[in-house]
GROMACS .gro file of C-alpha atoms in nm:
model
  355
    1GLY     CA    1   0.023   0.042   0.010
    2LEU     CA    2   0.095   0.306   0.130
    3THR     CA    3   0.436   0.198   0.189
    4ALA     CA    4   0.708   0.319   0.377
    5CYS     CA    5   1.045   0.384   0.164
    6GLY     CA    6   1.173   0.056   0.372
    7GLY     CA    7   0.957  -0.116   0.110
    8ILE     CA    8   0.825  -0.258   0.475
    9LYS     CA    9   0.427  -0.434   0.365
   10THR     CA   10   0.109  -0.384   0.490
   11ALA     CA   11  -0.226  -0.495   0.530
   12ALA     CA   12  -0.269  -0.315   0.138
   13ASP     CA   13  -0.065  -0.533  -0.032
   14SER     CA   14  -0.306  -0.807  -0.075
   15PRO     CA   15  -0.621  -0.617  -0.045
   16SER     CA   16  -0.915  -0.875   0.101
   17LYS     CA   17  -1.268  -0.955  -0.140
   18SER     CA   18  -1.415  -0.593   0.141
   19GLY     CA   19  -1.183  -0.397  -0.043
   20VAL     CA   20  -0.893  -0.159   0.084
   21LYS     CA   21  -0.927   0.019   0.460
   22VAL     CA   22  -0.949   0.342   0.437
   23GLY     CA   23  -0.938   0.580   0.799
   24PHE     CA   24  -1.008   0.905   0.769
   25ILE     CA   25  -0.944   1.160   1.086
   26ALA     CA   26  -1.045   1.555   1.103
   27ALA     CA   27  -1.178   1.788   1.302
   28LEU     CA   28  -1.553   1.714   1.292
   29THR     CA   29  -1.729   1.875   1.509
   30GLY     CA   30  -1.540   2.207   1.744
   31GLY     CA   31  -1.365   2.504   1.573
   32ALA     CA   32  -1.174   2.383   1.301
   33ALA     CA   33  -1.501   2.242   1.184
   34ALA     CA   34  -1.476   2.408   0.811
   35TYR     CA   35  -1.195   2.204   0.740
   36GLY     CA   36  -1.323   1.879   0.837
   37LYS     CA   37  -1.612   1.945   0.665
   38SER     CA   38  -1.456   2.015   0.342
   39GLN     CA   39  -1.247   1.768   0.418
   40GLU     CA   40  -1.446   1.465   0.426
   41GLU     CA   41  -1.668   1.548   0.184
   42GLY     CA   42  -1.316   1.559  -0.105
   43ILE     CA   43  -1.236   1.228   0.037
   44ARG     CA   44  -1.633   1.050   0.036
   45MET     CA   45  -1.668   1.181  -0.291
   46ALA     CA   46  -1.328   1.037  -0.421
   47VAL     CA   47  -1.401   0.749  -0.191
   48GLU     CA   48  -1.798   0.716  -0.359
   49GLU     CA   49  -1.581   0.770  -0.781
   50ILE     CA   50  -1.364   0.458  -0.704
   51ASN     CA   51  -1.641   0.212  -0.542
   52GLN     CA   52  -1.882   0.313  -0.914
   53LYS     CA   53  -1.551   0.202  -1.060
   54GLY     CA   54  -1.510  -0.141  -0.897
   55ALA     CA   55  -1.208  -0.186  -0.918
   56ILE     CA   56  -1.035  -0.234  -0.552
   57PRO     CA   57  -1.351  -0.084  -0.289
   58ILE     CA   58  -1.318   0.102  -0.032
   59GLU     CA   59  -1.473   0.081   0.305
   60LEU     CA   60  -1.372   0.372   0.471
   61PHE     CA   61  -1.371   0.430   0.851
   62VAL     CA   62  -1.466   0.805   0.951
   63GLU     CA   63  -1.325   0.923   1.332
   64ASP     CA   64  -1.391   1.313   1.376
   65SER     CA   65  -1.143   1.420   1.600
   66LYS     CA   66  -1.230   1.759   1.721
   67GLY     CA   67  -0.889   1.952   1.692
   68SER     CA   68  -0.750   1.759   1.961
   69PRO     CA   69  -0.490   1.639   1.951
   70SER     CA   70  -0.588   1.350   2.272
   71ASP     CA   71  -0.876   1.318   2.072
   72ALA     CA   72  -0.631   1.296   1.737
   73MET     CA   73  -0.428   1.027   1.946
   74ASN     CA   74  -0.792   0.786   2.005
   75VAL     CA   75  -0.959   0.775   1.731
   76THR     CA   76  -0.603   0.641   1.591
   77LYS     CA   77  -0.631   0.338   1.814
   78ARG     CA   78  -0.943   0.294   1.704
   79LEU     CA   79  -0.859   0.281   1.327
   80ILE     CA   80  -0.578   0.070   1.391
   81GLN     CA   81  -0.795  -0.289   1.563
   82LYS     CA   82  -1.059  -0.188   1.290
   83LYS     CA   83  -0.758  -0.309   1.057
   84ALA     CA   84  -0.695   0.031   0.827
   85ALA     CA   85  -0.477  -0.002   0.616
   86VAL     CA   86  -0.431   0.371   0.590
   87ILE     CA   87  -0.568   0.618   0.783
   88ILE     CA   88  -0.548   1.024   0.606
   89GLY     CA   89  -0.507   1.240   0.870
   90PRO     CA   90  -0.538   1.389   1.123
   91MET     CA   91  -0.615   1.710   1.104
   92THR     CA   92  -0.434   1.990   1.216
   93SER     CA   93  -0.046   1.971   1.278
   94ASN     CA   94  -0.079   1.973   1.677
   95GLU     CA   95  -0.222   1.613   1.651
   96ALA     CA   96  -0.008   1.515   1.366
   97LYS     CA   97   0.286   1.576   1.661
   98ALA     CA   98   0.006   1.346   1.913
   99ALA     CA   99  -0.041   1.109   1.633
  100GLY     CA  100   0.183   1.025   1.412
  101PRO     CA  101   0.415   0.795   1.710
  102ILE     CA  102   0.152   0.610   1.692
  103MET     CA  103   0.084   0.515   1.329
  104GLN     CA  104   0.410   0.498   1.254
  105ASN     CA  105   0.494   0.223   1.627
  106ALA     CA  106   0.190   0.080   1.444
  107LYS     CA  107   0.338   0.037   1.057
  108ILE     CA  108  -0.010   0.183   0.968
  109PRO     CA  109   0.088   0.433   0.633
  110SER     CA  110  -0.056   0.765   0.680
  111LEU     CA  111  -0.099   1.005   0.455
  112GLU     CA  112  -0.172   1.376   0.583
  113ILE     CA  113  -0.368   1.627   0.386
  114SER     CA  114  -0.375   1.937   0.478
  115VAL     CA  115  -0.021   1.958   0.785
  116THR     CA  116   0.196   2.211   0.773
  117ALA     CA  117   0.481   2.232   1.043
  118GLU     CA  118   0.778   2.163   1.054
  119GLY     CA  119   0.896   1.752   1.112
  120ILE     CA  120   0.597   1.638   1.037
  121THR     CA  121   0.779   1.334   0.892
  122GLU     CA  122   1.046   1.337   1.018
  123ILE     CA  123   0.755   1.117   1.259
  124GLY     CA  124   0.898   0.838   1.107
  125ASP     CA  125   0.846   0.702   0.708
  126TYR     CA  126   0.513   0.579   0.768
  127ILE     CA  127   0.410   0.986   0.759
  128PHE     CA  128   0.322   1.119   0.457
  129ARG     CA  129   0.163   1.466   0.331
  130ASN     CA  130   0.065   1.643  -0.025
  131SER     CA  131   0.013   1.948   0.260
  132VAL     CA  132   0.269   2.198   0.107
  133PRO     CA  133   0.445   2.254   0.397
  134GLU     CA  134   0.444   2.580   0.527
  135SER     CA  135   0.914   2.604   0.466
  136MET     CA  136   0.801   2.580   0.088
  137ASN     CA  137   0.490   2.800   0.070
  138ILE     CA  138   0.558   3.100   0.326
  139PRO     CA  139   0.882   3.227   0.118
  140GLN     CA  140   0.646   3.214  -0.181
  141THR     CA  141   0.358   3.429  -0.091
  142ALA     CA  142   0.693   3.665   0.084
  143LYS     CA  143   0.896   3.675  -0.269
  144LYS     CA  144   0.535   3.690  -0.458
  145THR     CA  145   0.402   3.947  -0.247
  146HIS     CA  146   0.724   4.136  -0.282
  147ARG     CA  147   0.829   4.172  -0.629
  148LEU     CA  148   0.428   4.278  -0.664
  149LEU     CA  149   0.478   4.529  -0.401
  150GLY     CA  150   0.692   4.677  -0.292
  151TYR     CA  151   0.734   4.725   0.067
  152GLU     CA  152   1.003   4.838   0.287
  153THR     CA  153   0.845   4.671   0.656
  154ALA     CA  154   0.630   4.431   0.812
  155ALA     CA  155   0.456   4.338   1.138
  156ILE     CA  156   0.367   4.018   1.211
  157LEU     CA  157   0.062   3.860   1.470
  158TYR     CA  158   0.064   3.463   1.495
  159ALA     CA  159  -0.128   3.277   1.788
  160HIS     CA  160   0.105   3.157   2.014
  161ASP     CA  161   0.042   2.818   2.080
  162ASN     CA  162   0.004   2.644   1.722
  163GLU     CA  163   0.235   2.471   1.540
  164GLN     CA  164   0.212   2.587   1.257
  165HIS     CA  165   0.175   2.881   1.324
  166VAL     CA  166   0.472   2.899   1.500
  167THR     CA  167   0.673   2.731   1.210
  168ALA     CA  168   0.499   2.921   0.975
  169GLN     CA  169   0.616   3.324   1.129
  170LYS     CA  170   0.963   3.158   1.175
  171TYR     CA  171   0.903   3.156   0.771
  172PHE     CA  172   0.802   3.490   0.710
  173ARG     CA  173   1.039   3.674   0.908
  174LYS     CA  174   1.343   3.425   0.736
  175THR     CA  175   1.194   3.561   0.423
  176LEU     CA  176   1.117   3.927   0.426
  177GLU     CA  177   1.500   3.920   0.587
  178GLU     CA  178   1.651   3.788   0.304
  179GLU     CA  179   1.428   4.000   0.102
  180GLY     CA  180   1.545   4.359   0.252
  181VAL     CA  181   1.205   4.406   0.407
  182LYS     CA  182   1.303   4.551   0.788
  183ILE     CA  183   1.060   4.362   1.019
  184VAL     CA  184   0.938   4.685   1.293
  185ASP     CA  185   0.705   4.473   1.525
  186VAL     CA  186   0.657   4.153   1.642
  187GLU     CA  187   0.299   4.062   1.847
  188THR     CA  188   0.132   3.718   1.973
  189PHE     CA  189  -0.172   3.663   2.079
  190GLY     CA  190  -0.381   3.299   2.192
  191SER     CA  191  -0.536   3.107   2.030
  192LYS     CA  192  -0.912   3.105   2.254
  193ASP     CA  193  -0.830   3.476   2.268
  194SER     CA  194  -1.125   3.714   2.148
  195GLU     CA  195  -0.925   4.080   2.227
  196TYR     CA  196  -0.634   4.200   2.004
  197SER     CA  197  -0.670   4.482   2.095
  198ALA     CA  198  -0.284   4.607   2.269
  199GLN     CA  199  -0.168   4.384   1.999
  200LEU     CA  200  -0.254   4.605   1.703
  201THR     CA  201  -0.241   4.889   1.862
  202ASN     CA  202   0.127   4.806   1.922
  203ILE     CA  203   0.130   4.713   1.447
  204GLU     CA  204  -0.020   5.018   1.423
  205ASN     CA  205   0.191   5.221   1.641
  206ALA     CA  206   0.477   5.075   1.376
  207LYS     CA  207   0.291   5.178   1.056
  208PRO     CA  208   0.446   4.868   0.830
  209ASP     CA  209   0.397   4.844   0.466
  210VAL     CA  210   0.246   4.525   0.502
  211VAL     CA  211   0.118   4.359   0.790
  212ILE     CA  212   0.123   3.971   0.819
  213VAL     CA  213  -0.124   3.714   1.030
  214CYS     CA  214  -0.055   3.388   1.090
  215SER     CA  215  -0.420   3.193   1.241
  216TYR     CA  216  -0.677   3.032   1.126
  217TYR     CA  217  -0.932   3.182   1.009
  218GLN     CA  218  -1.176   3.199   1.274
  219GLU     CA  219  -0.983   3.399   1.476
  220GLY     CA  220  -0.860   3.596   1.144
  221ALA     CA  221  -1.158   3.766   1.050
  222ARG     CA  222  -1.224   3.815   1.394
  223ILE     CA  223  -0.834   4.049   1.368
  224LEU     CA  224  -0.901   4.155   0.977
  225LYS     CA  225  -1.242   4.404   1.175
  226LYS     CA  226  -1.022   4.481   1.453
  227MET     CA  227  -0.776   4.570   1.193
  228ARG     CA  228  -1.005   4.706   0.931
  229GLU     CA  229  -1.253   4.917   1.200
  230MET     CA  230  -0.882   5.061   1.382
  231GLY     CA  231  -0.896   5.191   0.967
  232MET     CA  232  -0.554   4.977   0.886
  233ASN     CA  233  -0.553   4.942   0.555
  234GLN     CA  234  -0.237   4.797   0.478
  235PRO     CA  235  -0.256   4.445   0.225
  236VAL     CA  236  -0.175   4.133   0.435
  237LEU     CA  237   0.012   3.845   0.347
  238GLY     CA  238  -0.169   3.523   0.563
  239ASP     CA  239  -0.056   3.175   0.573
  240ASN     CA  240  -0.199   2.821   0.516
  241GLY     CA  241  -0.504   2.866   0.759
  242PHE     CA  242  -0.607   3.130   0.567
  243VAL     CA  243  -0.661   2.977   0.313
  244SER     CA  244  -1.049   2.846   0.345
  245PRO     CA  245  -1.394   3.070   0.159
  246GLU     CA  246  -1.510   3.127   0.514
  247LEU     CA  247  -1.248   3.386   0.617
  248GLY     CA  248  -1.426   3.591   0.333
  249LYS     CA  249  -1.770   3.548   0.501
  250MET     CA  250  -1.701   3.599   0.782
  251ALA     CA  251  -1.469   3.940   0.745
  252ASP     CA  252  -1.630   4.020   0.451
  253ALA     CA  253  -1.497   4.286   0.326
  254ALA     CA  254  -1.274   4.336   0.570
  255ALA     CA  255  -1.063   4.066   0.407
  256ASP     CA  256  -0.967   4.230   0.040
  257ASN     CA  257  -0.638   4.305  -0.009
  258VAL     CA  258  -0.623   3.933   0.153
  259TYR     CA  259  -0.302   3.758  -0.085
  260VAL     CA  260  -0.163   3.381   0.065
  261SER     CA  261  -0.003   3.049  -0.133
  262SER     CA  262  -0.210   2.752  -0.220
  263MET     CA  263  -0.126   2.473  -0.431
  264TRP     CA  264  -0.496   2.506  -0.473
  265SER     CA  265  -0.705   2.741  -0.762
  266ALA     CA  266  -1.081   2.617  -0.865
  267ALA     CA  267  -0.891   2.854  -1.178
  268ARG     CA  268  -0.677   2.613  -1.210
  269ASP     CA  269  -0.657   2.507  -1.646
  270THR     CA  270  -0.690   2.103  -1.633
  271ALA     CA  271  -0.923   1.898  -1.689
  272ALA     CA  272  -0.920   1.677  -1.365
  273THR     CA  273  -0.929   2.003  -1.212
  274LYS     CA  274  -1.274   2.163  -1.421
  275THR     CA  275  -1.418   1.797  -1.388
  276PHE     CA  276  -1.374   1.772  -1.015
  277VAL     CA  277  -1.556   2.125  -0.993
  278GLU     CA  278  -1.804   2.079  -1.170
  279ASN     CA  279  -1.921   1.742  -0.999
  280TYR     CA  280  -1.852   1.849  -0.640
  281THR     CA  281  -2.030   2.167  -0.742
  282LYS     CA  282  -2.269   1.938  -0.821
  283LYS     CA  283  -2.288   1.722  -0.538
  284TYR     CA  284  -2.261   1.974  -0.320
  285GLY     CA  285  -2.444   2.275  -0.361
  286HIS     CA  286  -2.178   2.471  -0.301
  287ALA     CA  287  -1.789   2.569  -0.476
  288PRO     CA  288  -1.552   2.290  -0.384
  289ASP     CA  289  -1.207   2.467  -0.104
  290GLN     CA  290  -0.847   2.360  -0.120
  291PHE     CA  291  -0.922   2.167   0.173
  292ALA     CA  292  -1.170   1.917  -0.005
  293ALA     CA  293  -0.959   1.919  -0.321
  294ALA     CA  294  -0.678   1.781  -0.146
  295ALA     CA  295  -0.843   1.512   0.024
  296TYR     CA  296  -0.995   1.366  -0.296
  297ASP     CA  297  -0.620   1.387  -0.428
  298GLY     CA  298  -0.481   1.185  -0.040
  299VAL     CA  299  -0.745   0.899  -0.189
  300TYR     CA  300  -0.657   0.891  -0.535
  301MET     CA  301  -0.312   0.924  -0.423
  302ALA     CA  302  -0.344   0.632  -0.154
  303MET     CA  303  -0.521   0.380  -0.396
  304ASP     CA  304  -0.279   0.474  -0.676
  305ALA     CA  305   0.026   0.346  -0.386
  306VAL     CA  306  -0.243   0.060  -0.298
  307GLN     CA  307  -0.302  -0.108  -0.662
  308ARG     CA  308   0.130  -0.034  -0.777
  309ALA     CA  309   0.178  -0.236  -0.471
  310GLY     CA  310   0.404   0.007  -0.381
  311SER     CA  311   0.584   0.347  -0.215
  312VAL     CA  312   0.380   0.731  -0.227
  313ALA     CA  313   0.722   0.863  -0.173
  314GLU     CA  314   0.816   0.621  -0.536
  315MET     CA  315   0.466   0.851  -0.724
  316LYS     CA  316   0.602   1.128  -0.989
  317GLY     CA  317   0.388   1.310  -1.208
  318PHE     CA  318   0.043   1.245  -0.963
  319ASN     CA  319  -0.231   1.449  -1.200
  320GLY     CA  320  -0.411   1.579  -0.931
  321VAL     CA  321  -0.644   1.831  -0.869
  322CYS     CA  322  -0.424   2.046  -0.640
  323GLY     CA  323  -0.177   2.012  -0.958
  324THR     CA  324   0.090   1.775  -1.039
  325PHE     CA  325   0.271   1.598  -0.762
  326SER     CA  326   0.624   1.395  -0.681
  327PHE     CA  327   0.805   1.361  -0.378
  328ASP     CA  328   1.158   1.508  -0.215
  329ASP     CA  329   1.360   1.259   0.014
  330LYS     CA  330   1.164   1.355   0.355
  331ARG     CA  331   0.799   1.271   0.209
  332ASP     CA  332   0.653   1.589   0.118
  333PRO     CA  333   0.536   1.673  -0.143
  334VAL     CA  334   0.698   1.896  -0.442
  335VAL     CA  335   0.402   2.085  -0.694
  336ASP     CA  336   0.333   2.408  -0.791
  337LEU     CA  337   0.146   2.680  -0.539
  338VAL     CA  338   0.021   2.967  -0.668
  339LEU     CA  339  -0.099   3.320  -0.474
  340LEU     CA  340  -0.461   3.392  -0.380
  341LYS     CA  341  -0.537   3.763  -0.376
  342MET     CA  342  -0.883   3.732  -0.103
  343GLU     CA  343  -1.129   4.051  -0.375
  344ASP     CA  344  -1.499   4.103  -0.274
  345GLY     CA  345  -1.497   3.782  -0.015
  346VAL     CA  346  -1.369   3.532  -0.278
  347PHE     CA  347  -0.952   3.439  -0.286
  348LEU     CA  348  -0.809   3.495  -0.678
  349ALA     CA  349  -0.534   3.358  -0.872
  350VAL     CA  350  -0.273   3.706  -0.891
  351GLY     CA  351  -0.164   3.690  -1.284
  352LYS     CA  352   0.060   3.590  -1.420
  353GLN     CA  353   0.316   3.393  -1.225
  354SER     CA  354   0.676   3.279  -1.171
  355SER     CA  355   0.817   3.198  -0.816
   0.00000   0.00000   0.00000
């Protein structure tokens, strides 16, 4: 199946008549549920398509981790007991850090579809991801926006208690300093905070040309609203937590002029992407986001490895709805990213791009 680099075989290498047992873990309830629901829709759609084709049927087990590391560990153990051949998830970096060692010890391959913090695949050779780590994502956002907007100073605001956002701000800082941009202020907050006035006042006083916010969309929307209310109309650069249509819905006009990088763009001009957007929209009554698209690709990647009885790590030129994938020696994805800008509540690809 999704075997490790050492070529150790998993249960998926000899699919039973009943098919391949695939576990899926995401936050389907709780604060990050919008990401989880998108992922579940993408997963279920891919599984339905594969089961209709009937080559190797999939038996899907869905588990809700509520976005909690301890819940992620518990449901991982449950999926291992159910003899899952591969586990897609968990959803967040904090959860993956907790549950990853359990999967590694059980020699169950895990494909992370939205985990972007550093060091996740270093847990072991059974841990893969098709989500682009912040170390690859953030430098592209920083370099492309710097070239586009020509800013000279920046301030950073980030969630200090979340692995992903701590990683992201580190790469923003490093890349911008390399680009010759001066960081004039760095502020932090806790994920449960709902008041950001003190931090934003400090940032306002530092008069940056651009503001970087590393958080999930819920806090992001509140921060953007407060910024705009205070008359701070600078462009904002976000990390992977911002890449959700919910940001535009929650922050409304305050989210305009926000830039992010994503491997997903609904405007990607390939047959696979166009068909996926069309079928998904018909099925669910709304367009797919990055989380749905990466989840959908994730199922096909896992099944590609099962059918080859090989490793995802050996995958070259996998044509998914998010682009053409291969994997580097750390089991991280190699894929082109698109710079997106929020306009009127929707992320749109920014002009002609080269990295």
